[in-house]
PDB file of C-alpha atoms in Angstrom:
ATOM      1  CA  MET A   1      -0.033  -0.049   0.015  1.00 32.00           C
ATOM      2  CA  GLY A   2       2.835   2.356   0.791  1.00 42.00           C
ATOM      3  CA  GLY A   3       4.228   1.858  -2.711  1.00 55.00           C
ATOM      4  CA  ALA A   4       0.869   2.509  -4.294  1.00 59.00           C
ATOM      5  CA  ALA A   5       0.421   5.676  -2.239  1.00 65.00           C
ATOM      6  CA  GLY A   6       3.841   6.859  -3.410  1.00 68.00           C
ATOM      7  CA  LYS A   7       2.945   6.229  -7.087  1.00 73.00           C
ATOM      8  CA  GLU A   8      -0.304   8.114  -6.564  1.00 69.00           C
ATOM      9  CA  GLN A   9       1.522  11.094  -5.173  1.00 66.00           C
ATOM     10  CA  THR A  10       4.014  11.040  -8.088  1.00 90.00           C
ATOM     11  CA  LEU A  11       1.227  10.726 -10.617  1.00 95.00           C
ATOM     12  CA  ALA A  12      -0.704  13.572  -9.029  1.00 97.00           C
ATOM     13  CA  SER A  13       2.282  15.820  -9.407  1.00 97.00           C
ATOM     14  CA  PHE A  14       1.947  15.637 -13.149  1.00 98.00           C
ATOM     15  CA  ILE A  15      -1.656  16.786 -13.197  1.00 98.00           C
ATOM     16  CA  ASP A  16      -3.189  20.304 -13.688  1.00 98.00           C
ATOM     17  CA  HIS A  17      -6.533  19.747 -11.949  1.00 98.00           C
ATOM     18  CA  THR A  18      -8.717  21.597 -14.474  1.00 98.00           C
ATOM     19  CA  LEU A  19     -12.071  23.400 -14.518  1.00 98.00           C
ATOM     20  CA  LEU A  20     -12.528  25.571 -17.544  1.00 98.00           C
ATOM     21  CA  LYS A  21     -16.233  25.298 -18.134  1.00 97.00           C
ATOM     22  CA  PRO A  22     -18.053  28.625 -18.547  1.00 97.00           C
ATOM     23  CA  THR A  23     -20.561  27.560 -15.978  1.00 98.00           C
ATOM     24  CA  ALA A  24     -18.121  27.046 -13.189  1.00 98.00           C
ATOM     25  CA  SER A  25     -19.375  28.401  -9.872  1.00 98.00           C
ATOM     26  CA  LYS A  26     -17.500  29.706  -6.870  1.00 98.00           C
ATOM     27  CA  ALA A  27     -18.540  26.508  -4.958  1.00 98.00           C
ATOM     28  CA  GLN A  28     -17.027  24.420  -7.752  1.00 98.00           C
ATOM     29  CA  ILE A  29     -13.743  26.329  -7.634  1.00 98.00           C
ATOM     30  CA  GLU A  30     -13.638  25.854  -3.916  1.00 98.00           C
ATOM     31  CA  GLN A  31     -14.133  22.171  -4.333  1.00 98.00           C
ATOM     32  CA  LEU A  32     -11.422  22.076  -7.110  1.00 98.00           C
ATOM     33  CA  CYS A  33      -8.844  23.782  -4.836  1.00 98.00           C
ATOM     34  CA  GLN A  34      -9.740  21.517  -1.909  1.00 98.00           C
ATOM     35  CA  GLU A  35      -9.249  18.390  -4.099  1.00 98.00           C
ATOM     36  CA  ALA A  36      -5.911  19.825  -5.379  1.00 98.00           C
ATOM     37  CA  ARG A  37      -4.684  20.187  -1.804  1.00 98.00           C
ATOM     38  CA  GLN A  38      -5.825  16.712  -0.857  1.00 97.00           C
ATOM     39  CA  TYR A  39      -4.259  14.923  -3.841  1.00 96.00           C
ATOM     40  CA  GLN A  40      -1.353  17.265  -4.190  1.00 97.00           C
ATOM     41  CA  PHE A  41      -1.854  18.067  -7.862  1.00 98.00           C
ATOM     42  CA  ALA A  42       0.679  20.260  -9.649  1.00 98.00           C
ATOM     43  CA  SER A  43      -1.876  22.991 -10.071  1.00 98.00           C
ATOM     44  CA  VAL A  44      -5.452  23.979 -10.516  1.00 98.00           C
ATOM     45  CA  CYS A  45      -6.218  25.342 -13.966  1.00 98.00           C
ATOM     46  CA  VAL A  46      -9.120  27.871 -14.021  1.00 98.00           C
ATOM     47  CA  ASN A  47     -10.478  30.663 -16.123  1.00 98.00           C
ATOM     48  CA  PRO A  48      -8.960  34.137 -15.355  1.00 98.00           C
ATOM     49  CA  VAL A  49     -11.950  35.302 -13.469  1.00 98.00           C
ATOM     50  CA  HIS A  50     -11.256  32.663 -10.808  1.00 98.00           C
ATOM     51  CA  VAL A  51      -7.564  33.217 -10.406  1.00 98.00           C
ATOM     52  CA  GLU A  52      -7.739  35.503  -7.419  1.00 98.00           C
ATOM     53  CA  ALA A  53     -10.068  33.166  -5.490  1.00 98.00           C
ATOM     54  CA  ALA A  54      -7.934  30.098  -6.306  1.00 98.00           C
ATOM     55  CA  ALA A  55      -4.760  31.852  -5.189  1.00 98.00           C
ATOM     56  CA  ARG A  56      -6.456  32.746  -1.963  1.00 98.00           C
ATOM     57  CA  LEU A  57      -7.717  29.262  -1.404  1.00 98.00           C
ATOM     58  CA  LEU A  58      -4.404  27.584  -2.152  1.00 98.00           C
ATOM     59  CA  GLN A  59      -2.268  29.931  -0.166  1.00 98.00           C
ATOM     60  CA  GLY A  60       0.291  28.112   1.906  1.00 97.00           C
ATOM     61  CA  SER A  61       0.092  24.951  -0.183  1.00 98.00           C
ATOM     62  CA  ASP A  62       2.444  23.624  -2.933  1.00 97.00           C
ATOM     63  CA  VAL A  63      -0.369  23.654  -5.562  1.00 98.00           C
ATOM     64  CA  LYS A  64       0.170  26.321  -8.256  1.00 98.00           C
ATOM     65  CA  VAL A  65      -2.505  28.424  -9.828  1.00 99.00           C
ATOM     66  CA  CYS A  66      -2.713  28.020 -13.591  1.00 99.00           C
ATOM     67  CA  THR A  67      -4.902  30.047 -15.968  1.00 98.00           C
ATOM     68  CA  VAL A  68      -5.590  30.360 -19.662  1.00 98.00           C
ATOM     69  CA  ILE A  69      -4.807  33.200 -21.999  1.00 98.00           C
ATOM     70  CA  GLY A  70      -6.466  33.910 -25.408  1.00 98.00           C
ATOM     71  CA  PHE A  71      -8.656  30.953 -24.640  1.00 98.00           C
ATOM     72  CA  PRO A  72      -9.983  28.882 -26.362  1.00 98.00           C
ATOM     73  CA  LEU A  73      -9.565  30.311 -29.955  1.00 98.00           C
ATOM     74  CA  GLY A  74      -6.210  32.042 -29.782  1.00 98.00           C
ATOM     75  CA  ALA A  75      -7.668  34.667 -32.042  1.00 98.00           C
ATOM     76  CA  ASN A  76      -7.371  37.640 -29.690  1.00 98.00           C
ATOM     77  CA  SER A  77      -4.922  40.441 -30.510  1.00 98.00           C
ATOM     78  CA  THR A  78      -1.483  40.152 -29.087  1.00 98.00           C
ATOM     79  CA  LEU A  79      -2.057  43.241 -26.961  1.00 98.00           C
ATOM     80  CA  ALA A  80      -5.220  41.587 -25.452  1.00 98.00           C
ATOM     81  CA  LYS A  81      -3.177  38.520 -24.649  1.00 99.00           C
ATOM     82  CA  VAL A  82      -0.489  40.510 -23.042  1.00 99.00           C
ATOM     83  CA  LEU A  83      -2.884  42.488 -20.932  1.00 98.00           C
ATOM     84  CA  GLU A  84      -4.739  39.307 -19.956  1.00 98.00           C
ATOM     85  CA  ALA A  85      -1.450  37.707 -18.941  1.00 98.00           C
ATOM     86  CA  ARG A  86      -0.339  40.611 -16.850  1.00 98.00           C
ATOM     87  CA  ASP A  87      -3.765  40.790 -15.117  1.00 98.00           C
ATOM     88  CA  ALA A  88      -3.658  37.108 -14.416  1.00 98.00           C
ATOM     89  CA  ALA A  89      -0.151  37.283 -12.953  1.00 98.00           C
ATOM     90  CA  ALA A  90      -1.095  40.231 -10.787  1.00 98.00           C
ATOM     91  CA  ALA A  91      -4.153  38.187  -9.505  1.00 98.00           C
ATOM     92  CA  GLY A  92      -1.837  35.376  -8.392  1.00 98.00           C
ATOM     93  CA  ALA A  93      -1.376  33.099 -11.458  1.00 98.00           C
ATOM     94  CA  ASP A  94       1.828  31.112 -11.355  1.00 98.00           C
ATOM     95  CA  GLU A  95       1.387  29.409 -14.716  1.00 98.00           C
ATOM     96  CA  LEU A  96      -0.302  30.620 -17.934  1.00 99.00           C
ATOM     97  CA  ASP A  97      -1.526  28.451 -20.803  1.00 98.00           C
ATOM     98  CA  MET A  98      -1.940  30.646 -23.865  1.00 98.00           C
ATOM     99  CA  VAL A  99      -3.398  29.615 -27.203  1.00 98.00           C
ATOM    100  CA  LEU A 100      -1.134  30.539 -30.107  1.00 98.00           C
ATOM    101  CA  ASN A 101      -2.438  32.330 -33.213  1.00 98.00           C
ATOM    102  CA  ILE A 102      -3.758  29.216 -34.875  1.00 98.00           C
ATOM    103  CA  GLY A 103      -4.888  30.936 -38.029  1.00 98.00           C
ATOM    104  CA  SER A 104      -1.343  32.475 -38.473  1.00 98.00           C
ATOM    105  CA  LEU A 105       0.352  29.044 -38.011  1.00 98.00           C
ATOM    106  CA  LEU A 106      -1.943  27.432 -40.557  1.00 98.00           C
ATOM    107  CA  GLU A 107      -1.156  30.107 -43.207  1.00 98.00           C
ATOM    108  CA  GLY A 108       2.541  29.977 -42.587  1.00 98.00           C
ATOM    109  CA  ASP A 109       2.915  33.463 -40.925  1.00 98.00           C
ATOM    110  CA  TYR A 110       5.580  32.159 -38.540  1.00 98.00           C
ATOM    111  CA  ALA A 111       6.816  35.731 -37.601  1.00 98.00           C
ATOM    112  CA  LYS A 112       3.379  36.551 -36.336  1.00 98.00           C
ATOM    113  CA  VAL A 113       3.072  33.361 -34.307  1.00 98.00           C
ATOM    114  CA  TYR A 114       6.514  33.911 -32.837  1.00 98.00           C
ATOM    115  CA  SER A 115       5.869  37.532 -31.931  1.00 98.00           C
ATOM    116  CA  ASP A 116       2.503  36.738 -30.336  1.00 98.00           C
ATOM    117  CA  ILE A 117       4.197  34.195 -28.009  1.00 99.00           C
ATOM    118  CA  LYS A 118       7.174  36.344 -27.355  1.00 98.00           C
ATOM    119  CA  ALA A 119       5.128  39.300 -26.345  1.00 98.00           C
ATOM    120  CA  VAL A 120       3.271  37.237 -23.706  1.00 98.00           C
ATOM    121  CA  ARG A 121       6.527  35.635 -22.581  1.00 98.00           C
ATOM    122  CA  ASP A 122       8.093  39.127 -22.078  1.00 98.00           C
ATOM    123  CA  ALA A 123       4.967  40.337 -20.265  1.00 98.00           C
ATOM    124  CA  VAL A 124       5.194  37.694 -17.435  1.00 98.00           C
ATOM    125  CA  PRO A 125       8.807  37.014 -16.646  1.00 97.00           C
ATOM    126  CA  GLY A 126       9.151  34.410 -13.936  1.00 96.00           C
ATOM    127  CA  ARG A 127       5.849  32.718 -14.695  1.00 98.00           C
ATOM    128  CA  VAL A 128       5.627  29.370 -16.379  1.00 98.00           C
ATOM    129  CA  LEU A 129       4.240  29.845 -19.863  1.00 99.00           C
ATOM    130  CA  LYS A 130       2.640  26.941 -21.729  1.00 99.00           C
ATOM    131  CA  VAL A 131       1.634  27.313 -25.386  1.00 99.00           C
ATOM    132  CA  ILE A 132      -1.427  25.420 -26.746  1.00 98.00           C
ATOM    133  CA  LEU A 133      -1.018  24.343 -30.299  1.00 98.00           C
ATOM    134  CA  GLU A 134      -4.566  22.962 -30.708  1.00 98.00           C
ATOM    135  CA  THR A 135      -3.075  19.935 -32.517  1.00 98.00           C
ATOM    136  CA  GLY A 136      -6.506  18.758 -33.850  1.00 98.00           C
ATOM    137  CA  TYR A 137      -6.311  21.566 -36.491  1.00 98.00           C
ATOM    138  CA  LEU A 138      -2.688  20.889 -37.413  1.00 98.00           C
ATOM    139  CA  SER A 139      -0.661  18.552 -39.778  1.00 98.00           C
ATOM    140  CA  LYS A 140       2.411  16.828 -38.326  1.00 98.00           C
ATOM    141  CA  GLU A 141       4.608  19.435 -40.064  1.00 98.00           C
ATOM    142  CA  GLN A 142       2.617  22.210 -38.525  1.00 98.00           C
ATOM    143  CA  ILE A 143       2.946  20.679 -34.978  1.00 98.00           C
ATOM    144  CA  VAL A 144       6.668  20.605 -35.487  1.00 98.00           C
ATOM    145  CA  LYS A 145       6.748  24.293 -36.550  1.00 98.00           C
ATOM    146  CA  GLY A 146       4.506  25.270 -33.568  1.00 98.00           C
ATOM    147  CA  CYS A 147       6.859  23.518 -31.209  1.00 98.00           C
ATOM    148  CA  ILE A 148      10.011  25.196 -32.631  1.00 98.00           C
ATOM    149  CA  LEU A 149       8.367  28.670 -32.555  1.00 98.00           C
ATOM    150  CA  THR A 150       7.250  28.061 -28.932  1.00 98.00           C
ATOM    151  CA  LYS A 151      10.762  27.189 -27.852  1.00 98.00           C
ATOM    152  CA  MET A 152      12.327  29.991 -29.817  1.00 98.00           C
ATOM    153  CA  ALA A 153       9.981  32.482 -28.203  1.00 98.00           C
ATOM    154  CA  GLY A 154      11.115  31.467 -24.671  1.00 98.00           C
ATOM    155  CA  ALA A 155       8.029  29.582 -23.366  1.00 98.00           C
ATOM    156  CA  ASP A 156       8.343  26.674 -20.998  1.00 98.00           C
ATOM    157  CA  PHE A 157       5.944  24.033 -22.435  1.00 98.00           C
ATOM    158  CA  VAL A 158       4.107  23.126 -25.514  1.00 98.00           C
ATOM    159  CA  LYS A 159       0.618  21.820 -24.963  1.00 98.00           C
ATOM    160  CA  THR A 160      -1.580  19.871 -27.309  1.00 98.00           C
ATOM    161  CA  SER A 161      -5.153  21.121 -27.006  1.00 98.00           C
ATOM    162  CA  THR A 162      -7.647  23.413 -25.320  1.00 98.00           C
ATOM    163  CA  GLY A 163     -10.221  20.599 -24.859  1.00 95.00           C
ATOM    164  CA  PHE A 164     -12.627  22.829 -26.884  1.00 96.00           C
ATOM    165  CA  GLY A 165     -11.198  22.091 -30.241  1.00 96.00           C
ATOM    166  CA  PRO A 166     -11.609  19.309 -32.755  1.00 96.00           C
ATOM    167  CA  GLY A 167      -9.332  16.789 -31.088  1.00 92.00           C
ATOM    168  CA  GLY A 168      -7.386  16.079 -27.944  1.00 95.00           C
ATOM    169  CA  ALA A 169      -4.067  14.578 -27.006  1.00 98.00           C
ATOM    170  CA  THR A 170      -2.628  11.599 -28.813  1.00 98.00           C
ATOM    171  CA  VAL A 171       0.350   9.415 -27.937  1.00 98.00           C
ATOM    172  CA  GLU A 172       1.648   9.985 -31.413  1.00 98.00           C
ATOM    173  CA  ASP A 173       1.543  13.772 -31.202  1.00 98.00           C
ATOM    174  CA  ILE A 174       3.141  13.724 -27.715  1.00 98.00           C
ATOM    175  CA  LYS A 175       6.022  11.568 -29.050  1.00 98.00           C
ATOM    176  CA  LEU A 176       6.463  14.034 -31.940  1.00 98.00           C
ATOM    177  CA  MET A 177       6.377  17.050 -29.662  1.00 98.00           C
ATOM    178  CA  ARG A 178       8.891  15.595 -27.195  1.00 98.00           C
ATOM    179  CA  THR A 179      11.246  14.756 -30.116  1.00 98.00           C
ATOM    180  CA  VAL A 180      11.093  18.310 -31.391  1.00 98.00           C
ATOM    181  CA  VAL A 181      11.503  20.203 -28.088  1.00 98.00           C
ATOM    182  CA  GLY A 182      14.144  17.819 -26.585  1.00 98.00           C
ATOM    183  CA  GLU A 183      14.333  16.584 -22.982  1.00 97.00           C
ATOM    184  CA  ASP A 184      14.829  19.958 -21.293  1.00 97.00           C
ATOM    185  CA  PHE A 185      11.424  21.388 -22.283  1.00 98.00           C
ATOM    186  CA  GLY A 186       7.857  20.881 -21.039  1.00 98.00           C
ATOM    187  CA  VAL A 187       5.184  18.944 -22.888  1.00 98.00           C
ATOM    188  CA  LYS A 188       1.660  18.958 -21.731  1.00 98.00           C
ATOM    189  CA  ALA A 189      -1.022  16.479 -22.827  1.00 98.00           C
ATOM    190  CA  SER A 190      -4.460  17.933 -22.600  1.00 98.00           C
ATOM    191  CA  GLY A 191      -7.825  17.033 -24.112  1.00 97.00           C
ATOM    192  CA  GLY A 192      -9.496  13.718 -23.603  1.00 96.00           C
ATOM    193  CA  VAL A 193      -7.177  12.368 -20.882  1.00 97.00           C
ATOM    194  CA  ARG A 194      -9.776  10.920 -18.457  1.00 96.00           C
ATOM    195  CA  ASP A 195      -8.361   7.736 -16.935  1.00 96.00           C
ATOM    196  CA  TYR A 196      -5.144   6.258 -15.566  1.00 96.00           C
ATOM    197  CA  THR A 197      -4.311   4.152 -18.602  1.00 95.00           C
ATOM    198  CA  THR A 198      -4.458   7.122 -21.017  1.00 97.00           C
ATOM    199  CA  ALA A 199      -2.525   9.390 -18.520  1.00 97.00           C
ATOM    200  CA  ALA A 200       0.236   6.729 -18.161  1.00 96.00           C
ATOM    201  CA  ALA A 201       0.492   6.316 -21.948  1.00 97.00           C
ATOM    202  CA  MET A 202       0.961  10.089 -22.363  1.00 98.00           C
ATOM    203  CA  ILE A 203       3.626  10.166 -19.693  1.00 97.00           C
ATOM    204  CA  GLU A 204       5.434   7.157 -21.323  1.00 97.00           C
ATOM    205  CA  ALA A 205       5.302   9.052 -24.683  1.00 98.00           C
ATOM    206  CA  GLY A 206       6.950  12.063 -23.194  1.00 98.00           C
ATOM    207  CA  ALA A 207       4.507  14.301 -21.435  1.00 98.00           C
ATOM    208  CA  ASN A 208       5.620  15.762 -18.089  1.00 97.00           C
ATOM    209  CA  ARG A 209       2.332  17.436 -17.399  1.00 98.00           C
ATOM    210  CA  ILE A 210      -1.283  16.362 -17.819  1.00 98.00           C
ATOM    211  CA  GLY A 211      -4.201  18.712 -18.172  1.00 98.00           C
ATOM    212  CA  ALA A 212      -7.375  17.039 -16.995  1.00 97.00           C
ATOM    213  CA  SER A 213     -10.722  17.684 -15.360  1.00 97.00           C
ATOM    214  CA  ALA A 214     -10.675  13.940 -14.335  1.00 96.00           C
ATOM    215  CA  GLY A 215      -7.663  14.194 -12.153  1.00 96.00           C
ATOM    216  CA  ILE A 216      -9.164  12.279  -9.251  1.00 96.00           C
ATOM    217  CA  ALA A 217     -10.402   9.459 -11.594  1.00 96.00           C
ATOM    218  CA  ILE A 218      -6.851   9.186 -13.075  1.00 96.00           C
ATOM    219  CA  VAL A 219      -5.254   8.949  -9.581  1.00 95.00           C
ATOM    220  CA  GLU A 220      -8.019   6.626  -8.285  1.00 92.00           C
ATOM    221  CA  GLY A 221      -7.444   4.413 -11.361  1.00 90.00           C
ATOM    222  CA  LEU A 222      -3.845   4.013 -10.391  1.00 77.00           C
ATOM    223  CA  ARG A 223      -4.982   3.008  -6.905  1.00 67.00           C
ATOM    224  CA  GLY A 224      -7.252   0.318  -8.405  1.00 61.00           C
ATOM    225  CA  GLU A 225      -4.503  -1.073 -10.594  1.00 53.00           C
ATOM    226  CA  THR A 226      -1.785  -1.082  -7.875  1.00 42.00           C
ATOM    227  CA  THR A 227      -3.779  -2.537  -5.109  1.00 37.00           C
ATOM    228  CA  ASN A 228      -5.623  -5.359  -6.976  1.00 34.00           C
TER     229      ASN A 228
END
């Protein structure tokens, strides 16, 4: 049992415990933060309007506060993303998951994709910056280019999906992203990761963070597999 508990704690440290539904209530945010404390998740990931409350609820814990920028379309102006990032950081966000300019990536305007990420990076020094590619829209070549631009711009992670787009994380895409960014960079699998088996496959493929609204189910699934 001790070994199982240790594995649960290790797995929990990969997970951003996520609630990004537009209907999220104060009570649900409070519950999310309570669960994150209990299971020792890496962070809670909430919409910007809930950052201040989450930071207050998690004060004194090791759980980080993560929020989203330019979410979920990535089609905001760069200035809007910069102001949103600064506001979130001021409210207590430790980590920011921004959606890159998907349209610009698709049409090959790599300078615009880069400058968009770089502006947000420069706006929030000292904060962890994850860049969402929304891989469901992208070819393999475009995923590679998105990863390269993200790393060039000084971000800390590439992330697969918002969870609101046409597809979620796949093992194949995680392997590709890890190959492109190397071992010293973050890769976050998000979108459709709802159980232990899927989470374990993503980590095996190279993810070092998991974004999931089903964090408890993932950890409890490990408990079931290790104690039976």
